[in-house]
């Protein structure tokens, strides 16, 4: 049987030195009908390996569910990697960071406060054991030692950057993960990765596991730091950051192809192995994006283009060609290069039907999940792990102002259905003036993505803490979890109103619907100028959030979702639009970059 080992100086594949030249490609960020195309293009760039994380919460949306089908068919993804003649590296977490909702840790795990986050904690470890028992057989049977593509498996992720855990507990926790991994038949080498400095590398690993480092510049310097912590064996950069992620409200991040290429050249010239993070970023489809909060809460955009060599829609970029040329200096690269995709179809869509969210609450809420309580429950109390909850209570004429301790992450405040303001975690906007009349107060609270890095991982969402007015603390709350991620499917019986150009404008959260014909199977780029913020679906598939905050100016619509006729575009617009029109444009607009 084939072998993959960590030698004195090199990785050894069947006993021979093997330089891993890998690229990250997350199956969970790419439509499954496009997996083979993206993998093939990785081979054409000269990569010999594909690396993917596994997000636990993507496979286990509830404690008693585990889904490995369709978009979640990791086995099929790894088989496609093998079919292309490539190897694989798998990083199953349990924590993955990755700008993914909660860093991949399921919110249900922390809802009752009994499981420690990334600690040697019985409840946490027991849940990981169950996760691994469901997932790892898929990986185990595809290890190189059984004739499959999987060379290595990572344990945890940049654990050295996680604060607040004593050194001895770190060791016990990582050892427990190793035992749980080995118990599922994983026999290939295990490794850890950490940011390339002494503190992180010394806190994040185990003496018996191979250490690797993450960085995106100054390769030789960083390899020297890694060498201090990993005195023998191959050097590997597990995350060679060749681009960066985007957050709503900031600029679109880009890195110069020639700088990235020079740093990669240094790395490969030193004989080190590498995993480009990312080779192809893809999209945060649905409600899957994470967020950072280092004092300012910054959710990640729907696009995870990452300024990676292969763009969000699978086009080779200048960086693709630059990195391919560098790889060709060190390893064989196929002659073929991927073709540029044709411009996407351009068309206008009139969203000629609409219905206010208020009018369809019964259809989009779990009918039995209304909860009345003195204090507002968190979303996690309601077992709502993402999306929206509608909170309601009464206000009096002299309440004057609404003040919240903290809302995670954004609330549209209305009185008797009329919008009166917004509470927003990003801008620390915690108060809204109220009209001087009694009425029903509602807060439509949106979880904009669970924090994926640092000590806030595992925190609850929704209204957290008391909500006051100028005169009192508000009580007698009703809270209704909404199933907006699947809203179009729930709205088939809704009474949609005509909403052509002559219809009276509306303000406040509303669904808008239009149909269009186009080129079946072609990628599209949805442009929503004049719209504010919300969610967008094509043919019932939630593409993700759009926001006029930018930077991203278009939403990527994967070609496999598009038919020749009868396509349905649905928007949930949270504020209001200038005109009921959307446009599909020829190319993506990822937004302004730093000057
Ligand atoms: C770290 C993490 C990754 C990702 C990158 C930034 O290296 O390990 O999961 O979050 O940062 O994109």
Tab-separated table of N, CA, C and O in Angstrom, residues 337-413:
chain	number	residue	atom	x	y	z
A	337	UNK	N	-3.724	26.118	-20.387
A	337	UNK	CA	-4.174	27.116	-19.401
A	337	UNK	C	-5.690	27.250	-19.510
A	337	UNK	O	-6.248	27.087	-20.600
A	338	UNK	N	-6.360	27.543	-18.405
A	338	UNK	CA	-7.823	27.666	-18.458
A	338	UNK	C	-8.235	28.840	-19.343
A	338	UNK	O	-7.545	29.862	-19.372
A	339	UNK	N	-9.344	28.682	-20.047
A	339	UNK	CA	-9.810	29.784	-20.897
A	339	UNK	C	-10.549	30.813	-20.053
A	339	UNK	O	-11.128	30.495	-19.007
A	340	UNK	N	-10.502	32.046	-20.510
A	340	UNK	CA	-11.275	33.120	-19.882
A	340	UNK	C	-12.752	32.855	-20.095
A	340	UNK	O	-13.155	32.606	-21.234
A	341	UNK	N	-13.582	32.909	-19.056
A	341	UNK	CA	-15.017	32.736	-19.303
A	341	UNK	C	-15.578	33.897	-20.141
A	341	UNK	O	-15.049	35.011	-20.096
A	342	UNK	N	-16.625	33.609	-20.910
A	342	UNK	CA	-17.290	34.660	-21.696
A	342	UNK	C	-17.953	35.651	-20.737
A	342	UNK	O	-18.289	35.295	-19.609
A	343	UNK	N	-18.146	36.914	-21.181
A	343	UNK	CA	-18.894	37.852	-20.336
A	343	UNK	C	-20.273	37.276	-19.991
A	343	UNK	O	-20.866	36.559	-20.797
A	344	UNK	N	-20.740	37.570	-18.805
A	344	UNK	CA	-22.031	37.032	-18.366
A	344	UNK	C	-23.174	37.757	-19.070
A	344	UNK	O	-23.014	38.917	-19.484
A	345	UNK	N	-24.324	37.088	-19.221
A	345	UNK	CA	-25.484	37.744	-19.850
A	345	UNK	C	-25.888	39.013	-19.094
A	345	UNK	O	-25.884	39.030	-17.866
A	346	UNK	N	-26.240	40.038	-19.883
A	346	UNK	CA	-26.670	41.308	-19.280
A	346	UNK	C	-28.168	41.461	-19.503
A	346	UNK	O	-28.633	41.360	-20.642
A	347	UNK	N	-28.916	41.681	-18.445
A	347	UNK	CA	-30.353	41.891	-18.598
A	347	UNK	C	-30.925	42.603	-17.384
A	347	UNK	O	-30.335	42.564	-16.301
A	348	UNK	N	-32.057	43.252	-17.617
A	348	UNK	CA	-32.800	43.900	-16.535
A	348	UNK	C	-33.912	42.984	-16.093
A	348	UNK	O	-34.513	42.299	-16.915
A	349	UNK	N	-34.190	42.993	-14.802
A	349	UNK	CA	-35.331	42.234	-14.290
A	349	UNK	C	-36.235	43.202	-13.538
A	349	UNK	O	-35.767	43.938	-12.666
A	350	UNK	N	-37.496	43.212	-13.905
A	350	UNK	CA	-38.470	44.002	-13.148
A	350	UNK	C	-39.022	43.107	-12.051
A	350	UNK	O	-39.496	42.009	-12.327
A	351	UNK	N	-38.908	43.586	-10.818
A	351	UNK	CA	-39.458	42.812	-9.696
A	351	UNK	C	-40.900	43.275	-9.534
A	351	UNK	O	-41.192	44.212	-8.801
A	352	UNK	N	-41.781	42.617	-10.269
A	352	UNK	CA	-43.130	43.160	-10.441
A	352	UNK	C	-44.128	42.621	-9.430
A	352	UNK	O	-45.322	42.868	-9.540
A	353	UNK	N	-43.667	41.900	-8.452
A	353	UNK	CA	-44.536	41.425	-7.373
A	353	UNK	C	-43.847	41.701	-6.049
A	353	UNK	O	-42.627	41.572	-5.948
A	354	UNK	N	-44.639	42.067	-5.054
A	354	UNK	CA	-44.020	42.271	-3.741
A	354	UNK	C	-45.017	41.937	-2.641
A	354	UNK	O	-46.238	41.934	-2.867
A	355	UNK	N	-44.455	41.659	-1.485
A	355	UNK	CA	-45.297	41.438	-0.321
A	355	UNK	C	-44.485	41.857	0.903
A	355	UNK	O	-43.291	41.556	1.006
A	356	UNK	N	-45.135	42.611	1.793
A	356	UNK	CA	-44.424	43.076	2.987
A	356	UNK	C	-44.193	41.905	3.932
A	356	UNK	O	-45.044	41.013	4.049
A	357	UNK	N	-43.044	41.914	4.597
A	357	UNK	CA	-42.757	40.851	5.572
A	357	UNK	C	-43.863	40.752	6.618
A	357	UNK	O	-44.291	39.649	6.984
A	358	UNK	N	-44.341	41.901	7.071
A	358	UNK	CA	-45.456	41.941	8.038
A	358	UNK	C	-46.638	41.082	7.627
A	358	UNK	O	-47.311	40.493	8.458
A	359	UNK	N	-46.889	41.079	6.299
A	359	UNK	CA	-48.075	40.392	5.787
A	359	UNK	C	-47.907	38.882	5.680
A	359	UNK	O	-48.886	38.172	5.426
A	360	UNK	N	-46.678	38.384	5.818
A	360	UNK	CA	-46.458	36.941	5.627
A	360	UNK	C	-45.778	36.290	6.829
A	360	UNK	O	-45.190	35.212	6.721
A	361	UNK	N	-45.893	36.952	7.977
A	361	UNK	CA	-45.195	36.423	9.155
A	361	UNK	C	-45.611	34.993	9.473
A	361	UNK	O	-44.787	34.164	9.846
A	362	UNK	N	-46.903	34.719	9.300
A	362	UNK	CA	-47.356	33.364	9.607
A	362	UNK	C	-46.688	32.338	8.707
A	362	UNK	O	-46.455	31.205	9.108
A	363	UNK	N	-46.401	32.753	7.461
A	363	UNK	CA	-45.801	31.800	6.523
A	363	UNK	C	-44.320	31.579	6.789
A	363	UNK	O	-43.795	30.493	6.552
A	364	UNK	N	-43.629	32.623	7.241
A	364	UNK	CA	-42.169	32.495	7.388
A	364	UNK	C	-41.720	32.272	8.833
A	364	UNK	O	-40.527	32.195	9.101
A	365	UNK	N	-42.673	32.163	9.746
A	365	UNK	CA	-42.264	31.895	11.124
A	365	UNK	C	-42.594	30.455	11.452
A	365	UNK	O	-43.489	29.864	10.871
A	366	UNK	N	-41.828	29.902	12.379
A	366	UNK	CA	-42.234	28.626	12.934
A	366	UNK	C	-43.482	28.919	13.754
A	366	UNK	O	-43.394	29.628	14.735
A	367	UNK	N	-44.655	28.422	13.319
A	367	UNK	CA	-45.911	28.881	13.924
A	367	UNK	C	-45.985	28.624	15.417
A	367	UNK	O	-46.649	29.342	16.141
A	368	UNK	N	-45.291	27.581	15.864
A	368	UNK	CA	-45.431	27.212	17.268
A	368	UNK	C	-44.369	27.841	18.147
A	368	UNK	O	-44.298	27.562	19.317
A	369	UNK	N	-43.515	28.702	17.560
A	369	UNK	CA	-42.358	29.107	18.338
A	369	UNK	C	-42.453	30.519	18.920
A	369	UNK	O	-41.464	31.101	19.268
A	370	UNK	N	-43.675	31.025	19.011
A	370	UNK	CA	-43.804	32.318	19.676
A	370	UNK	C	-43.538	32.126	21.162
A	370	UNK	O	-44.033	31.197	21.765
A	371	UNK	N	-42.752	33.019	21.722
A	371	UNK	CA	-42.396	32.892	23.123
A	371	UNK	C	-42.709	34.206	23.795
A	371	UNK	O	-42.282	35.245	23.299
A	372	UNK	N	-43.414	34.185	24.873
A	372	UNK	CA	-43.642	35.425	25.613
A	372	UNK	C	-42.810	35.367	26.876
A	372	UNK	O	-42.825	34.379	27.584
A	373	UNK	N	-42.060	36.390	27.124
A	373	UNK	CA	-41.239	36.383	28.326
A	373	UNK	C	-41.009	37.800	28.789
A	373	UNK	O	-41.115	38.747	28.015
A	374	UNK	N	-40.679	37.937	30.083
A	374	UNK	CA	-40.435	39.259	30.643
A	374	UNK	C	-39.207	39.873	29.986
A	374	UNK	O	-39.212	41.010	29.547
A	375	UNK	N	-38.125	39.093	29.930
A	375	UNK	CA	-36.893	39.554	29.285
A	375	UNK	C	-36.863	39.021	27.871
A	375	UNK	O	-37.315	37.907	27.618
A	376	UNK	N	-36.285	39.766	26.953
A	376	UNK	CA	-36.164	39.197	25.604
A	376	UNK	C	-35.200	38.009	25.606
A	376	UNK	O	-34.120	38.111	26.177
A	377	UNK	N	-35.599	36.877	25.019
A	377	UNK	CA	-34.679	35.749	24.920
A	377	UNK	C	-33.602	36.046	23.869
A	377	UNK	O	-33.827	36.852	22.970
A	378	UNK	N	-32.454	35.400	23.979
A	378	UNK	CA	-31.478	35.501	22.892
A	378	UNK	C	-31.945	34.593	21.753
A	378	UNK	O	-32.830	33.749	21.929
A	379	UNK	N	-31.338	34.759	20.598
A	379	UNK	CA	-31.641	33.842	19.493
A	379	UNK	C	-31.300	32.414	19.893
A	379	UNK	O	-32.004	31.470	19.536
A	380	UNK	N	-30.214	32.278	20.639
A	380	UNK	CA	-29.775	30.934	21.023
A	380	UNK	C	-30.758	30.306	22.002
A	380	UNK	O	-30.998	29.096	21.944
A	381	UNK	N	-31.373	31.122	22.882
A	381	UNK	CA	-32.428	30.590	23.758
A	381	UNK	C	-33.559	30.006	22.920
A	381	UNK	O	-34.218	29.053	23.316
A	382	UNK	N	-33.805	30.623	21.767
A	382	UNK	CA	-34.884	30.176	20.881
A	382	UNK	C	-34.421	29.063	19.936
A	382	UNK	O	-35.162	28.622	19.076
A	383	UNK	N	-33.151	28.668	20.083
A	383	UNK	CA	-32.541	27.661	19.216
A	383	UNK	C	-32.604	28.079	17.743
A	383	UNK	O	-32.829	27.279	16.847
A	384	UNK	N	-32.430	29.361	17.541
A	384	UNK	CA	-32.316	29.926	16.197
A	384	UNK	C	-30.837	30.204	15.992
A	384	UNK	O	-30.266	31.094	16.621
A	385	UNK	N	-30.183	29.435	15.109
A	385	UNK	CA	-28.715	29.486	15.038
A	385	UNK	C	-28.209	30.503	14.034
A	385	UNK	O	-27.015	30.788	13.994
A	386	UNK	N	-29.078	31.015	13.191
A	386	UNK	CA	-28.648	32.059	12.252
A	386	UNK	C	-29.889	32.789	11.772
A	386	UNK	O	-31.014	32.367	12.045
A	387	UNK	N	-29.683	33.899	11.074
A	387	UNK	CA	-30.810	34.594	10.448
A	387	UNK	C	-31.471	35.612	11.356
A	387	UNK	O	-30.811	36.386	12.031
A	388	UNK	N	-32.810	35.581	11.365
A	388	UNK	CA	-33.576	36.686	11.938
A	388	UNK	C	-34.568	36.212	13.010
A	388	UNK	O	-35.158	35.139	12.883
A	389	UNK	N	-34.756	37.066	14.014
A	389	UNK	CA	-35.837	36.888	14.989
A	389	UNK	C	-36.591	38.211	15.086
A	389	UNK	O	-35.972	39.284	15.110
A	390	UNK	N	-37.907	38.119	15.098
A	390	UNK	CA	-38.732	39.323	15.256
A	390	UNK	C	-39.179	39.418	16.711
A	390	UNK	O	-39.869	38.536	17.215
A	391	UNK	N	-38.745	40.483	17.376
A	391	UNK	CA	-39.110	40.734	18.774
A	391	UNK	C	-40.208	41.795	18.806
A	391	UNK	O	-40.185	42.736	18.005
A	392	UNK	N	-41.120	41.663	19.753
A	392	UNK	CA	-42.164	42.681	19.856
A	392	UNK	C	-42.597	42.911	21.293
A	392	UNK	O	-42.542	42.013	22.138
A	393	UNK	N	-42.984	44.151	21.575
A	393	UNK	CA	-43.610	44.497	22.851
A	393	UNK	C	-44.383	45.808	22.618
A	393	UNK	O	-44.519	46.247	21.472
A	394	UNK	N	-44.902	46.417	23.701
A	394	UNK	CA	-45.651	47.674	23.555
A	394	UNK	C	-44.815	48.849	24.062
A	394	UNK	O	-44.038	48.699	25.004
A	395	UNK	N	-44.972	49.993	23.437
A	395	UNK	CA	-44.397	51.220	23.998
A	395	UNK	C	-45.520	52.225	24.252
A	395	UNK	O	-46.582	52.156	23.608
A	396	UNK	N	-45.244	53.137	25.182
A	396	UNK	CA	-46.215	54.177	25.532
A	396	UNK	C	-45.767	55.515	24.929
A	396	UNK	O	-44.623	55.656	24.499
A	397	UNK	N	-46.682	56.486	24.958
A	397	UNK	CA	-46.400	57.778	24.320
A	397	UNK	C	-45.206	58.483	24.949
A	397	UNK	O	-44.472	59.197	24.279
A	398	UNK	N	-44.977	58.258	26.257
A	398	UNK	CA	-43.874	58.989	26.905
A	398	UNK	C	-42.581	58.177	26.999
A	398	UNK	O	-41.664	58.558	27.704
A	399	UNK	N	-42.494	57.065	26.289
A	399	UNK	CA	-41.251	56.276	26.352
A	399	UNK	C	-40.071	57.005	25.697
A	399	UNK	O	-38.920	56.822	26.072
A	400	UNK	N	-40.354	57.762	24.688
A	400	UNK	CA	-39.414	58.745	24.101
A	400	UNK	C	-38.214	58.171	23.352
A	400	UNK	O	-37.902	58.603	22.243
A	401	UNK	N	-37.516	57.222	23.954
A	401	UNK	CA	-36.305	56.728	23.301
A	401	UNK	C	-36.096	55.268	23.668
A	401	UNK	O	-36.467	54.828	24.754
A	402	UNK	N	-35.540	54.523	22.736
A	402	UNK	CA	-35.261	53.102	22.950
A	402	UNK	C	-33.750	52.954	23.084
A	402	UNK	O	-32.999	53.429	22.224
A	403	UNK	N	-33.307	52.261	24.148
A	403	UNK	CA	-31.871	52.070	24.360
A	403	UNK	C	-31.609	50.601	24.674
A	403	UNK	O	-32.206	50.053	25.614
A	404	UNK	N	-30.745	49.982	23.904
A	404	UNK	CA	-30.414	48.577	24.142
A	404	UNK	C	-29.006	48.475	24.707
A	404	UNK	O	-28.143	49.284	24.385
A	405	UNK	N	-28.781	47.480	25.569
A	405	UNK	CA	-27.421	47.194	26.037
A	405	UNK	C	-26.577	46.701	24.874
A	405	UNK	O	-25.524	47.204	24.587
A	406	UNK	N	-27.087	45.654	24.229
A	406	UNK	CA	-26.380	45.128	23.071
A	406	UNK	C	-27.341	44.301	22.234
A	406	UNK	O	-28.108	43.486	22.759
A	407	UNK	N	-27.294	44.518	20.945
A	407	UNK	CA	-28.069	43.718	20.001
A	407	UNK	C	-27.074	43.112	19.027
A	407	UNK	O	-26.228	43.811	18.477
A	408	UNK	N	-27.160	41.791	18.883
A	408	UNK	CA	-26.261	41.118	17.940
A	408	UNK	C	-27.111	40.564	16.821
A	408	UNK	O	-27.814	39.593	17.038
A	409	UNK	N	-27.061	41.248	15.572
A	409	UNK	CA	-26.067	42.276	15.379
A	409	UNK	C	-26.705	43.577	14.894
A	409	UNK	O	-26.031	44.615	14.875
A	410	UNK	N	-27.949	43.538	14.466
A	410	UNK	CA	-28.544	44.723	13.868
A	410	UNK	C	-30.049	44.563	13.999
A	410	UNK	O	-30.580	43.476	13.772
A	411	UNK	N	-30.718	45.645	14.395
A	411	UNK	CA	-32.167	45.569	14.569
A	411	UNK	C	-32.844	46.695	13.809
A	411	UNK	O	-32.447	47.860	13.928
A	412	UNK	N	-33.857	46.348	13.033
A	412	UNK	CA	-34.710	47.355	12.411
A	412	UNK	C	-35.841	47.617	13.390
A	412	UNK	O	-36.614	46.714	13.710
A	413	UNK	N	-35.923	48.851	13.853
A	413	UNK	CA	-36.901	49.203	14.879
A	413	UNK	C	-38.101	49.849	14.194
A	413	UNK	O	-37.936	50.740	13.351
